[in-house]
XYZ file of C-alpha atoms in Angstrom:
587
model
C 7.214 23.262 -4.245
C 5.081 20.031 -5.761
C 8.592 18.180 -5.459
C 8.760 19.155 -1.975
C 5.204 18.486 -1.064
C 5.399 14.979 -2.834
C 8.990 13.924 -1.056
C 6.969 15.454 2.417
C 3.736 13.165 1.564
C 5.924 10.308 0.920
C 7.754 10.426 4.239
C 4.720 10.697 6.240
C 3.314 7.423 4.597
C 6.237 5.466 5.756
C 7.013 7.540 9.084
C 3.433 8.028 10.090
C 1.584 11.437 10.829
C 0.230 11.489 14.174
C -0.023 7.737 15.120
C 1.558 6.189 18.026
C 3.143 2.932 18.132
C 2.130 -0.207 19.211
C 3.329 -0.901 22.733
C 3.157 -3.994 25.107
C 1.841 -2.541 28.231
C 1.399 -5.113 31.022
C -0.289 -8.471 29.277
C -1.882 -6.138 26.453
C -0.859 -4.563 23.270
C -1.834 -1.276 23.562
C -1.830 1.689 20.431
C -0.735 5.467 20.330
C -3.082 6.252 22.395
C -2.490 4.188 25.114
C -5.828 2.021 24.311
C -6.190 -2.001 24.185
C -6.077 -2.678 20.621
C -7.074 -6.646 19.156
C -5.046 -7.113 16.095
C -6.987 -8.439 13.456
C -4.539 -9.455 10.287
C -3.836 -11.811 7.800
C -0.134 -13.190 6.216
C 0.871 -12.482 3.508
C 2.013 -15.659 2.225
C 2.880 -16.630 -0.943
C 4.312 -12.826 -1.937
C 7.938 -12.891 -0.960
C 8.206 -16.673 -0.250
C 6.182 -19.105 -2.004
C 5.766 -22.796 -0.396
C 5.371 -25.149 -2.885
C 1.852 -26.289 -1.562
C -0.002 -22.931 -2.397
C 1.318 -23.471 -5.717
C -0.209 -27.283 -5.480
C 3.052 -28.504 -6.098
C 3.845 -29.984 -2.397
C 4.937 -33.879 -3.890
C 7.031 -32.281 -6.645
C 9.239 -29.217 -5.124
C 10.809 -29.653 -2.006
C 10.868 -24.952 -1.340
C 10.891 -22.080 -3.167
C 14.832 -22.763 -4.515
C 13.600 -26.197 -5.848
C 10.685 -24.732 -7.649
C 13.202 -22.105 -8.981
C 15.626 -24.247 -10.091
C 13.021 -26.193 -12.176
C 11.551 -22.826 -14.279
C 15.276 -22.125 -14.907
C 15.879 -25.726 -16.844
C 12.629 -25.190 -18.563
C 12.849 -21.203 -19.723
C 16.874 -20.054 -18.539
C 18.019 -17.711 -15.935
C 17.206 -14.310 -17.495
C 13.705 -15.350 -18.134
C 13.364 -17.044 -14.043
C 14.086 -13.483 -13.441
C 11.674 -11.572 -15.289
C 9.007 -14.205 -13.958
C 9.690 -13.572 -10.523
C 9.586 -10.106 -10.545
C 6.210 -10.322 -12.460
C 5.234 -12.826 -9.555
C 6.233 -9.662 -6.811
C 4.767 -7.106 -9.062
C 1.364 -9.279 -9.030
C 0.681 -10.962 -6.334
C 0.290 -8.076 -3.864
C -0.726 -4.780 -5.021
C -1.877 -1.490 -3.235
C -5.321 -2.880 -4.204
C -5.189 -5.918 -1.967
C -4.233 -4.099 1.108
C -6.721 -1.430 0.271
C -9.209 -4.832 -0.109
C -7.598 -6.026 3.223
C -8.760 -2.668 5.165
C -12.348 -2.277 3.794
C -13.468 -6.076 5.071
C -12.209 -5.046 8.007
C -8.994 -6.184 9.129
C -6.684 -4.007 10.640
C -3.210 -5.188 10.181
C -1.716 -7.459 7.721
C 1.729 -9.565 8.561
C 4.416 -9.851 5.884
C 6.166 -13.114 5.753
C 10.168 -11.778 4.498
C 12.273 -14.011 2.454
C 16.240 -12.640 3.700
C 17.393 -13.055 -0.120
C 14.871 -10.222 -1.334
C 17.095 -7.939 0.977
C 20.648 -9.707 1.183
C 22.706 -12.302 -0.397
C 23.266 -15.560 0.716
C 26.788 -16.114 2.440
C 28.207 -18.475 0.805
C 27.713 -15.940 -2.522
C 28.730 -12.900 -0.587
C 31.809 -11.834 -2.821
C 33.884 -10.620 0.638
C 33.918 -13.167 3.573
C 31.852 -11.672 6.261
C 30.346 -9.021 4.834
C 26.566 -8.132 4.028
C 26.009 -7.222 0.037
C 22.331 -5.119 0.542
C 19.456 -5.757 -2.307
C 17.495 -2.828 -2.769
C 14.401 -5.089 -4.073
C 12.747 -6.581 -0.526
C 13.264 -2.290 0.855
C 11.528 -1.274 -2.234
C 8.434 -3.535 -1.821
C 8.247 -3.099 1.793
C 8.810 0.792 1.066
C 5.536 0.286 -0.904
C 3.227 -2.185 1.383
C 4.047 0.067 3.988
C 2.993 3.213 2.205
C -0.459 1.021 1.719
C -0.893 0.351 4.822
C -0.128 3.873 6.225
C -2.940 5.433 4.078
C -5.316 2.519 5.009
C -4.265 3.373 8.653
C -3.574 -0.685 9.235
C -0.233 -2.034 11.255
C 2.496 -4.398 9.028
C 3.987 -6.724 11.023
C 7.196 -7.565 9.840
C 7.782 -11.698 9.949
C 11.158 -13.079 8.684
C 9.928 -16.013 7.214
C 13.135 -17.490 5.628
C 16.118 -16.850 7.821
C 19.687 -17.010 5.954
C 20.426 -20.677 6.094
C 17.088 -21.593 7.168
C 15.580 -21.843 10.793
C 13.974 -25.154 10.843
C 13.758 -28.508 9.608
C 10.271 -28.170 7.924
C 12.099 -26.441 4.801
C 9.114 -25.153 2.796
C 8.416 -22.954 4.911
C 11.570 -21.053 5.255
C 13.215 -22.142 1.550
C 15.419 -24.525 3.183
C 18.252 -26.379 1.341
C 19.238 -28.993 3.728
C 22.413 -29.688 1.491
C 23.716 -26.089 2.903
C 24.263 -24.901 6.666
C 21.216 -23.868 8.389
C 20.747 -21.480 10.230
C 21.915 -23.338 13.526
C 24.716 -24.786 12.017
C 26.436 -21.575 10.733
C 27.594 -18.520 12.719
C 27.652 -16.453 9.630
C 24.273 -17.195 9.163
C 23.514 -16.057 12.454
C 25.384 -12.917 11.944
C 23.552 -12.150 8.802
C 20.518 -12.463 10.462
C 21.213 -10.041 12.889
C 22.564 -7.297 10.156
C 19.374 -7.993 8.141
C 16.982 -6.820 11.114
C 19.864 -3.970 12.053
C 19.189 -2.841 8.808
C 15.710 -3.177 8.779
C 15.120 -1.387 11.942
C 16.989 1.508 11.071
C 15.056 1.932 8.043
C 11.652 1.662 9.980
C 12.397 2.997 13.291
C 10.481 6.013 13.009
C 7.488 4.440 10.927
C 4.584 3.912 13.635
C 2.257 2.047 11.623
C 5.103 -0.861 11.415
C 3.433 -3.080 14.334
C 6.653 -4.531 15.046
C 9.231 -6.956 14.263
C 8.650 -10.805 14.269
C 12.343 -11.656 14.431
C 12.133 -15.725 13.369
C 9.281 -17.288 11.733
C 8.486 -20.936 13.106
C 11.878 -21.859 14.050
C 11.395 -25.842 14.375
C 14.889 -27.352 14.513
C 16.245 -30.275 17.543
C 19.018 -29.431 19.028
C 19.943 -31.816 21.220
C 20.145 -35.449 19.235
C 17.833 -38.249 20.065
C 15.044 -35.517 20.245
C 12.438 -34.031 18.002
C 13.670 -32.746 14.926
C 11.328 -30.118 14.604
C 12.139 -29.097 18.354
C 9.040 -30.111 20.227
C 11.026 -31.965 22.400
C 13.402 -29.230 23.706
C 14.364 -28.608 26.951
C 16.264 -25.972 26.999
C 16.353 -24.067 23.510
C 20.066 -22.240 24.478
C 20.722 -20.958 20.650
C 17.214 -19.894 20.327
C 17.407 -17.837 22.819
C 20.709 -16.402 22.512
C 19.902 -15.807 18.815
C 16.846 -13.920 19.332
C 18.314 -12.069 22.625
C 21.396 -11.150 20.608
C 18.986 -10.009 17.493
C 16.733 -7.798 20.651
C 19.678 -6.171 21.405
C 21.113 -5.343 18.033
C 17.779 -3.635 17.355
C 16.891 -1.894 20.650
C 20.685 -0.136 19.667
C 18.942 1.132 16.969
C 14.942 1.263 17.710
C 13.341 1.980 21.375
C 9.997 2.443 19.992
C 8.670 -0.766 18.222
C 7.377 -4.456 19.861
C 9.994 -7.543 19.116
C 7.797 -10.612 18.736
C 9.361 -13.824 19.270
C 8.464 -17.227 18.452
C 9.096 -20.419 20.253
C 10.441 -23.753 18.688
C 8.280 -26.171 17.668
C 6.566 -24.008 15.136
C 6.885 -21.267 17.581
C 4.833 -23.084 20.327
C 7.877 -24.450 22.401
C 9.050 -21.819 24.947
C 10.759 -24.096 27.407
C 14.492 -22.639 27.914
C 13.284 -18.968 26.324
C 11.288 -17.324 29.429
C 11.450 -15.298 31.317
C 11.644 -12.291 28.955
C 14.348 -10.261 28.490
C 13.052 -6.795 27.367
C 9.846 -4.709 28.372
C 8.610 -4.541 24.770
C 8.096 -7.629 23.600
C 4.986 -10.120 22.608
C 5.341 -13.836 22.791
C 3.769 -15.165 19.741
C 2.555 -19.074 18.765
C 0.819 -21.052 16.509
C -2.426 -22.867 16.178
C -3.395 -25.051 13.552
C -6.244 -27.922 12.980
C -6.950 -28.798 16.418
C -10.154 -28.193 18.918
C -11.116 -24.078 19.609
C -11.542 -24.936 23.232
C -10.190 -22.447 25.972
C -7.521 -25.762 26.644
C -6.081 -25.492 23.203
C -4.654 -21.930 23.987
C -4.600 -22.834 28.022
C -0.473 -22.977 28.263
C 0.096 -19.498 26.295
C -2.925 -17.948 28.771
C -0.758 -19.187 31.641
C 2.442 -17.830 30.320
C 0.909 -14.154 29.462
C -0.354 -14.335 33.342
C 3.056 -15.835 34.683
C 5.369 -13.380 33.596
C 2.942 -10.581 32.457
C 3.134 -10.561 28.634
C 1.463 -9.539 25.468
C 0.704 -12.638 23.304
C -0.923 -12.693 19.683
C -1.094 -15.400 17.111
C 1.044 -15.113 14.589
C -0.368 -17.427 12.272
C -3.361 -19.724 11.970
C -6.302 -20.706 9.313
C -6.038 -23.319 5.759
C -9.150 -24.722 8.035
C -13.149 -24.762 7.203
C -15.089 -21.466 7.111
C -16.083 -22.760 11.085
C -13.135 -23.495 12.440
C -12.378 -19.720 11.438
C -14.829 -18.251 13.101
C -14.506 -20.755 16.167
C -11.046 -19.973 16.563
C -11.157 -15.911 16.043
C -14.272 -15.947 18.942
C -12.005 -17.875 21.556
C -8.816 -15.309 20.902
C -10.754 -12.721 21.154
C -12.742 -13.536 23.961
C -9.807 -13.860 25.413
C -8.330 -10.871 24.246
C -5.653 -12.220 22.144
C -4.801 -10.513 18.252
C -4.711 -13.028 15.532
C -3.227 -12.927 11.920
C -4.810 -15.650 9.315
C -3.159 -17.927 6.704
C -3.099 -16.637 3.650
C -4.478 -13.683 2.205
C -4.389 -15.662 -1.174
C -3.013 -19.390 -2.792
C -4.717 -21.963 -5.106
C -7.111 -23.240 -2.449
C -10.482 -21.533 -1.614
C -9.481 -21.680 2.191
C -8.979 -18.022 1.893
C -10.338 -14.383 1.149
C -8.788 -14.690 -2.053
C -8.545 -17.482 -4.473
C -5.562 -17.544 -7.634
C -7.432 -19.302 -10.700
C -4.967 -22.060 -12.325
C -5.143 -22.171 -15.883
C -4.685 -25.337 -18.138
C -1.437 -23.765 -19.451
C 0.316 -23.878 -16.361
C -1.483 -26.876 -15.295
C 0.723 -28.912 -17.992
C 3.875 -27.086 -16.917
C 3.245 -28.591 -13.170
C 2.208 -31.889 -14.389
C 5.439 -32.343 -15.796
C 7.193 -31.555 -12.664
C 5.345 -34.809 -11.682
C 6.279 -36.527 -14.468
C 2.459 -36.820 -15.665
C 3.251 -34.894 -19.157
C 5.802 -34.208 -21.376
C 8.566 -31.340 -21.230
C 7.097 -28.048 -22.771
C 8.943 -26.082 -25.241
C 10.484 -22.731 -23.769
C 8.737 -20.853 -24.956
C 5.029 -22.693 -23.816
C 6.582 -22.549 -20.485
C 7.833 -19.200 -20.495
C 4.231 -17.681 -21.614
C 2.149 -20.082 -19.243
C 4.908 -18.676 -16.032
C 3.910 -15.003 -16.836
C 0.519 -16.149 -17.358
C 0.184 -17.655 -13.829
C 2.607 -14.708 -11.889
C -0.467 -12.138 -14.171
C -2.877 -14.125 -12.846
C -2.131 -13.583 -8.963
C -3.323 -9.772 -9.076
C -6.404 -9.527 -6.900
C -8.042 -7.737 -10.584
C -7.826 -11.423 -11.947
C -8.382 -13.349 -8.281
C -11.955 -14.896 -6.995
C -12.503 -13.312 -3.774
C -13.894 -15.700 -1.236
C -16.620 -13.938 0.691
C -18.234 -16.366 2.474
C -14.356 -16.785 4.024
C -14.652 -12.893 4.691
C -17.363 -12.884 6.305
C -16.509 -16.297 8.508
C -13.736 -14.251 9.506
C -15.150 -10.506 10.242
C -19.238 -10.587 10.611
C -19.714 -14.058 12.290
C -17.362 -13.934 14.663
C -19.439 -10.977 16.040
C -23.023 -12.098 14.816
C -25.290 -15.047 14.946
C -27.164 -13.881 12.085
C -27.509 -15.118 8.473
C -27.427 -13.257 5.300
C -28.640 -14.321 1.950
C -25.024 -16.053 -0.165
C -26.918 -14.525 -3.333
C -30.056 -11.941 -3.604
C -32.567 -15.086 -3.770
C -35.830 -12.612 -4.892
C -38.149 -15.307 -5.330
C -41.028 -14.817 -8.414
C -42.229 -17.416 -10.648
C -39.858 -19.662 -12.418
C -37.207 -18.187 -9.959
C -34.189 -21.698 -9.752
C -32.223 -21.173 -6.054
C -29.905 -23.556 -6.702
C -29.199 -24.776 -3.800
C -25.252 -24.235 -3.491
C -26.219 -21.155 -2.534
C -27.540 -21.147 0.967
C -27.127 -18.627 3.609
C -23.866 -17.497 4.931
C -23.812 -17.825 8.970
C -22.428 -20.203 11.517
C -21.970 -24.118 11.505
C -25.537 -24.586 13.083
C -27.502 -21.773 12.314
C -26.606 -21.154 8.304
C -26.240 -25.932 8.024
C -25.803 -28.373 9.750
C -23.260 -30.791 8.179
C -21.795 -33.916 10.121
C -18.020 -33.135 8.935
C -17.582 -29.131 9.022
C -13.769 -28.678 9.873
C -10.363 -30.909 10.370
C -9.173 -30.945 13.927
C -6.371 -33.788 12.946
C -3.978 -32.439 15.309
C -6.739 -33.240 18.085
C -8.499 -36.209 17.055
C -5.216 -37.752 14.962
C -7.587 -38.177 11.563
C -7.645 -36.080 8.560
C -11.415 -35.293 7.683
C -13.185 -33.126 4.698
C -15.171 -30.593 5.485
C -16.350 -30.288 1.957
C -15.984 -33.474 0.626
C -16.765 -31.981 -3.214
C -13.875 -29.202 -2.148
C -15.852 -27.180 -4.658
C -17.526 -23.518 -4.811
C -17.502 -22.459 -0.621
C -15.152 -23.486 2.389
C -18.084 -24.316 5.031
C -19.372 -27.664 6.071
C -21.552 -28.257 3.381
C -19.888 -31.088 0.748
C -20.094 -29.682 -2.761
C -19.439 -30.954 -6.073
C -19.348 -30.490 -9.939
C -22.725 -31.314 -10.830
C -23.950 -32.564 -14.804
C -27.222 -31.537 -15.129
C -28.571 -29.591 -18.121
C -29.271 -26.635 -15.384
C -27.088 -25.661 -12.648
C -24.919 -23.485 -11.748
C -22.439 -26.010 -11.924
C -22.585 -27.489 -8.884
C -24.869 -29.526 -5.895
C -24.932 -30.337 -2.742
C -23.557 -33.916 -2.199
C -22.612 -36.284 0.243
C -25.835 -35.900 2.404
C -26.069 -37.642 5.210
C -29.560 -38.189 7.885
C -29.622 -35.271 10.112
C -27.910 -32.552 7.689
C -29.767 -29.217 6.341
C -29.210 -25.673 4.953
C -30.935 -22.911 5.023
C -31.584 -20.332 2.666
C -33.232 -16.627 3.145
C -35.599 -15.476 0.282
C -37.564 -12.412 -0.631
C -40.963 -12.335 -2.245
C -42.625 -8.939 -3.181
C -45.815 -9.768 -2.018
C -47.645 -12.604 -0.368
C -47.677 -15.589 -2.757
C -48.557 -19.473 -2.805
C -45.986 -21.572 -4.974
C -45.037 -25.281 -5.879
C -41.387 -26.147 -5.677
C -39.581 -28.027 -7.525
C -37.059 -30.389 -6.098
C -34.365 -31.431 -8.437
C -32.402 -34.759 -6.763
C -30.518 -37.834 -7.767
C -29.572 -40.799 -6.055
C -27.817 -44.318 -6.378
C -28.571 -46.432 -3.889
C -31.544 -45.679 -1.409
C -35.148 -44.261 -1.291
C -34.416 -40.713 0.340
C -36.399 -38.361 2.561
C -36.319 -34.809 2.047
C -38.127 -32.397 4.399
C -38.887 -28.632 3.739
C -39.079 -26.605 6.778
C -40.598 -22.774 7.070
C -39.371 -20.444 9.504
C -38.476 -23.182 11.370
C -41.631 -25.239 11.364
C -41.844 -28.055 9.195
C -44.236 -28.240 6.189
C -43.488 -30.807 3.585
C -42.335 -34.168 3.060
C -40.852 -35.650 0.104
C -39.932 -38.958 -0.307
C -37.182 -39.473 -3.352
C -37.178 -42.543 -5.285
C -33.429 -43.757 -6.196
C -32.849 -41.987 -9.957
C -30.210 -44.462 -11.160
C -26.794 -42.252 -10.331
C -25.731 -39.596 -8.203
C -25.497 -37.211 -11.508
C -29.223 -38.606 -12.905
C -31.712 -36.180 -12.018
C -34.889 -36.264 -11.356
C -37.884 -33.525 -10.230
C -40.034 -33.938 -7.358
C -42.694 -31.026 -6.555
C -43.825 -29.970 -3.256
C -47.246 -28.166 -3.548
C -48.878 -25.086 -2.687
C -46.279 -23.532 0.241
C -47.346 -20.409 1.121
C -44.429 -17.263 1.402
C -45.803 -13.602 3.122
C -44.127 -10.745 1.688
C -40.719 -9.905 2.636
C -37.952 -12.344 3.986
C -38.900 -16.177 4.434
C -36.200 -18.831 5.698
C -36.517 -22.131 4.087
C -34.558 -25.061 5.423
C -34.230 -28.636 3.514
C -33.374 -31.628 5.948
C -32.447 -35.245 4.977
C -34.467 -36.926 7.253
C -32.994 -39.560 5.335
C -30.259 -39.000 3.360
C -27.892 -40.616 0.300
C -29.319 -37.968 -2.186
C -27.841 -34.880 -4.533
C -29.839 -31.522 -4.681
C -28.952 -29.738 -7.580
C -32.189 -26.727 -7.200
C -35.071 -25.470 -6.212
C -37.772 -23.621 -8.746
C -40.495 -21.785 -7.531
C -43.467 -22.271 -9.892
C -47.201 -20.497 -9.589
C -49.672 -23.534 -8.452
C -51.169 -23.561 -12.012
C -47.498 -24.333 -13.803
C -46.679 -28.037 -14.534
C -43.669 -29.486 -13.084
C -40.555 -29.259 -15.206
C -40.017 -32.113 -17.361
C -37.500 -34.417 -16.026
C-alpha cells in the first residue's frame, strides 16, 4: 500500500490534482478557473544551456559546444561528463523553485537544450530516426514535481533547437560549421518529434503553462537582409515550422497554450499573423530600451487586432529600476512577464554564483592570460564551480527581489539592513534603503536603455555590492564593510531609514575622500534639511578623512536621513553616530 500511495503521490505532482490549465481566452490568459491570471516568472537560464557570458567567458567561447570542447582538452571526455551532470545536479534544485515561490513569483520558464532529450542528427546511428535521452525527461520530471507542490506554472521554452534557430549562436548552442536549423529538413523534423514527445509526456500535467515551441529564432532568410531577421517580410519557414510543430502537438494535446515567438529575437511577426489555432499566446522580447507604453505599443496593437494573449517571454540583465519600470508598464497593461535569469555570475539577478580563484585561472587561460592547468587542477576547480551553483552556496540578491515583487506594487522604502542606531553605531553607507529610483536615491545614471538612446551606460559604475543606481566600489579604508559610495555627482542622494529606542541628540561622523575638488555634503531629516558640510579634498579617492556634523536630534522610532552632494566629486565610506560628549574618530 506505501508503494501504491507513493507511485499515486508522484503522478499527481506531475499530472496535477485539481488545477485547471492555463487557457487563452479572448486577449487574456486565463487559469482553471476561468480567472485572468498575470504570470509572474523568471528563466531559467544557465541550467540546461549555458551561454558563455553568464559564465563571463563571452570573448573566449563562441556556445555551450565551444566551452565543452575546451574542458574536454583540459580534463578528457569521461571527466566533461561527470562535470556536467554535477553542473545539472547543482544549478537548479527543488530548493530554488521552492525559493522562486516564497518571493513571490508564480511561474518559472525553462529554457530546453534538444540534446538533453535527443541526439543530434548527424550522430543519430539510423538515418531519420529519433534516438530518445532519458536525462532532459528526468530533470523536467523533477522541476515539474517542484513546481506542482509550490502550485507555480513551468513554461516549457526550447531554447536550442536541433541545428540551431538563429544566427546569434550563444543563445541556442549554435555551430555555424553544421546545418541550422533552416538549412536542414531533418532538423526540422527532429524538432517536431522532440515537442511530439514532449507533449505526450505532459499532456495531462496542468501546472505545465504551456509550450514555447522556438526560443528567439533570429535567422534572414531572404539574402541582402538582416541576418538576425529583423528585416523580414514575410517569415514563410517560420511559420510553416511552427504551424507544422502546432499541429503535431494539438494531435496529441488539446489542453495546453502553444506560445510562439517572432523572428528577430521573437519581436518580428510580419508574415506569421493571423493565428492559426484558438490556444495560442504571441510572445516577444524586450531588452535595454525606454519602459514607455511606445516600447510595447506594436505587440498592444497586435493582441487588439486579432484578439490574442501576449506575455513576455524574456526580459531583465538591466538595473534594479529598469526592473521595476518595466514589470509596472506590463502589468498595467495586463501583460505576464518572465525575467532573465534566475541565477549567473552577475548580480543582475535574484541569485548570484560566487567565482572562485580556482576556476578563475582555468578561464583565464581560455583567454590566453595564464598558463594551461594540470588535469587534475582543472578537473577539481570544474566540480568546484558546477558545486558552487547550488542556491545553498549562491548570494541571493534581495534588493533584485524586491525591485522585482514589492516595488513594483509599493512606493515605500524599507531599511537594506536593521540600521538600530545607539552610540558608536557605523551605517555604512552602502547600505541605504531599498525603494524606487527617486524615492530610495537619486543617481544621474540608474539603468542602460542602449537600444533607445544607442549608448551603453553604467548604472553602477563600481558594479559592486547592489544592482540600483547608486555607483559602488571596493573601498580601502581600515573600516568598512568593504565598500563606498563613489562616483558622486551634484544633485545625487540616498536615503537611509534608522531606528533609535528613545529620543536622542548625536554627532555624526562623516567619513569621505576626495581627489580633486572641495565638496559639499548636505544631511537632510525627514526631508528637511539640517546640516551642511563642506569637505576639503583628502589627497585620493581611497584617503579618508572624518568630518562631524553636530548635535542632530533623532525622536524615538523610525527617522529617514538623506545625504545630498550639493556638490559632488567625493567617496562616503560611513556614517557613526556618536553621543555629543564623544570626540570625533581619529582620522
Amino acid at each position: 500500500m506505501r508503494i501504491l500511495f507513493i507511485i499515486a503521490l508522484s503522478f499527481l505532482f506531475l499530472h496535477g490534482a485539481g488545477q485547471g490549465f492555463l487557457r487563452a481566452e479572448g486577449n487574456a490568459i486565463s487559469d482553471g478557473n476561468q480567472h485572468e491570471i498575470i504570470l509572474r516568472g523568471i528563466g531559467l537560464g544557465g541550467w540546461m544551456l549555458q551561454e558563455p557570458y553568464m559564465l563571463g567567458l563571452s570573448g573566449s567561447a563562441i556556445a555551450q559546444y565551444d566551452i565543452r570542447n575546451k574542458i574536454t582538452d583540459l580534463v578528457g571526455e569521461e571527466k566533461t561528463n561527470r562535470f556536467y551532470n554535477a553542473w545539472l545536479e547543482n544549478h537548479c534544485t527543488k530548493a530554488d523553485i521552492d525559493s522562486l515561490a516564497s518571493w513571490g513569483f508564480n511561474s518559472v520558464r525553462l529554457p530546453m537544450h534538444y540534446n538533453l532529450f535527443t541526439v543530434p542528427v548527424e550522430k543519430e546511428p539510423v538515418k531519420g530516426k529519433n534516438t530518445w535521452l532519458t536525462k532532459g525527461f528526468q530533470l523536467t520530471d523533477s522541476l515539474l514535481s517542484w513546481c506542482s507542490k509550490n502550485k507555480i506554472y513551468l513554461i516549457l521554452d526550447l531554447h536550442a533547437t536541433p541545428g540551431g534557430q538563429g544566427n546569434d549562436n550563444a543563445i541556442a548552442d549554435r555551430d555555424p560549421s553544421l546545418p541550422s536549423l533552416w538549412e536542414s529538413e531533418a532538423n526540422r523534423n527532429k524538432t517536431i518529434a522532440l515537442w511530439e514527445a514532449l507533449a505526450r509526456r505532459y499532456k495531462n500535467a496542468s501546472w505545465v503553462g504551456g509550450y514555447d515551441i522556438i526560443n528567439e529564432p533570429n535567422w534572414g532568410f531572404k539574402e541582402g537582409e538582416s541576418k538576425n531577421g529583423c528585416d523580414e517580410k514575410e517569415n514563410v519557414l517560420l511559420l510553416k515550422l511552427q504551424q507544422d510543430i502546432t499541429s503535431a502537438i494539438r494531435k496529441i494535446d488539446k489542453k495546453h497554450i502553444i506560445i510562439i515567438e517572432g523572428n528577430c529575437w521573437g519581436n518580428n511577426y510580419e508574415g506569421i499573423k493571423p493565428f492559426w489555432d484558438n490556444n495560442l499566446v504571441m510572445s516577444f522580447h524586450k531588452y535595454w530600451n525606454f519602459n514607455d507604453k511606445a516600447s510595447i505599443q506594436k505587440i498592444l496593437d497586435y493582441r487588439d487586432k486579432f484578439n490574442v494573449p501576449v506575455w513576455l517571454g524574456e526580459t531583465g540583465e538591466n538595473s534594479n529600476a529598469w526592473f521595476t519600470d518595466v514589470i509596472s508598464l506590463l502589468e498595467k497593461n495586463k501583460i505576464g512577464w518572465a525575467m532573465w535569469p534566475l541565477k549567473k555570475l552577475g548580480m543582475n539577478n535574484p541569485v548570484q554564483v560566487k567565482l572562485d580563484e580556482n576556476i578563475k585561472a582555468v578561464f583565464a587561460y581560455w583567454e590566453n592570460k595564464a598558463p594551461r592547468p594540470s588535469a587534475e587542477v582543472a578537473y577539481s576547480s570544474l566540480m568546484q564551480f558546477a558545486y558552487n551553483t547550488n542556491i545553498k552556496k549562491n548570494i541571493i540578491r534581495h534588493d533584485v527581489i524586491d525591485a522585482m515583487i514589492r516595488q513594483v506594487k509599493s512606493q515605500e522604502t524599507i531599511p537594506f539592513k536593521s540600521n538600530v542606531i545607539k552610540p558608536g553605531t557605523i551605517l555604512y553607507a552602502t547600505d541605504y534603503d531599498m525603494g524606487r529610483a527617486g524615492i530610495a536615491y537619486h543617481d544621474l545614471d540608474s539603468a542602460d536603455y542602449w537600444v533607445s538612446t544607442k549608448e551603453r551606460s553604467k548604472w553602477n559604475s563600481g558594479g559592486r555590492y547592489r544592482n540600483d543606481g547608486v555607483d559602488i566600489e571596493v573601498c580601502t579604508d581600515a573600516i568598512s564593510n568593504g565598500y563606498n559610495v563613489g562616483w558622486i555627482q551634484t544633485g545625487e542622494w540616498i536615503q537611509y531609514s534608522v531606528f533609535v529606542n528613545e529620543d536622542a541628540l548625536y554627532n555624526i561622523n562623516v567619513r569621505t575622500a576626495s581627489k580633486e575638488q572641495e565638496s559639499i555634503l548636505k544631511l537632510l531629516l525627514e526631508g528637511k534639511e539640517t546640516a551642511t558640510l563642506v569637505l576639503p579634498v583628502t589627497g585620493g579617492l581611497q584617503t579618508w578623512a572624518t568630518h562631524t556634523i553636530p548635535s542632530i536630534s533623532l525622536k524615538k522610532g523610525w527617522n529617514q536621513l538623506r545625504i545630498l552632494a550639493g556638490n559632488g566629486g567625493f567617496n562616503l565610506n560611513y556614517l557613526e553616530f556618536i553621543s555629543p560628549t564623544e570626540n570625533a574618530r581619529v582620522n
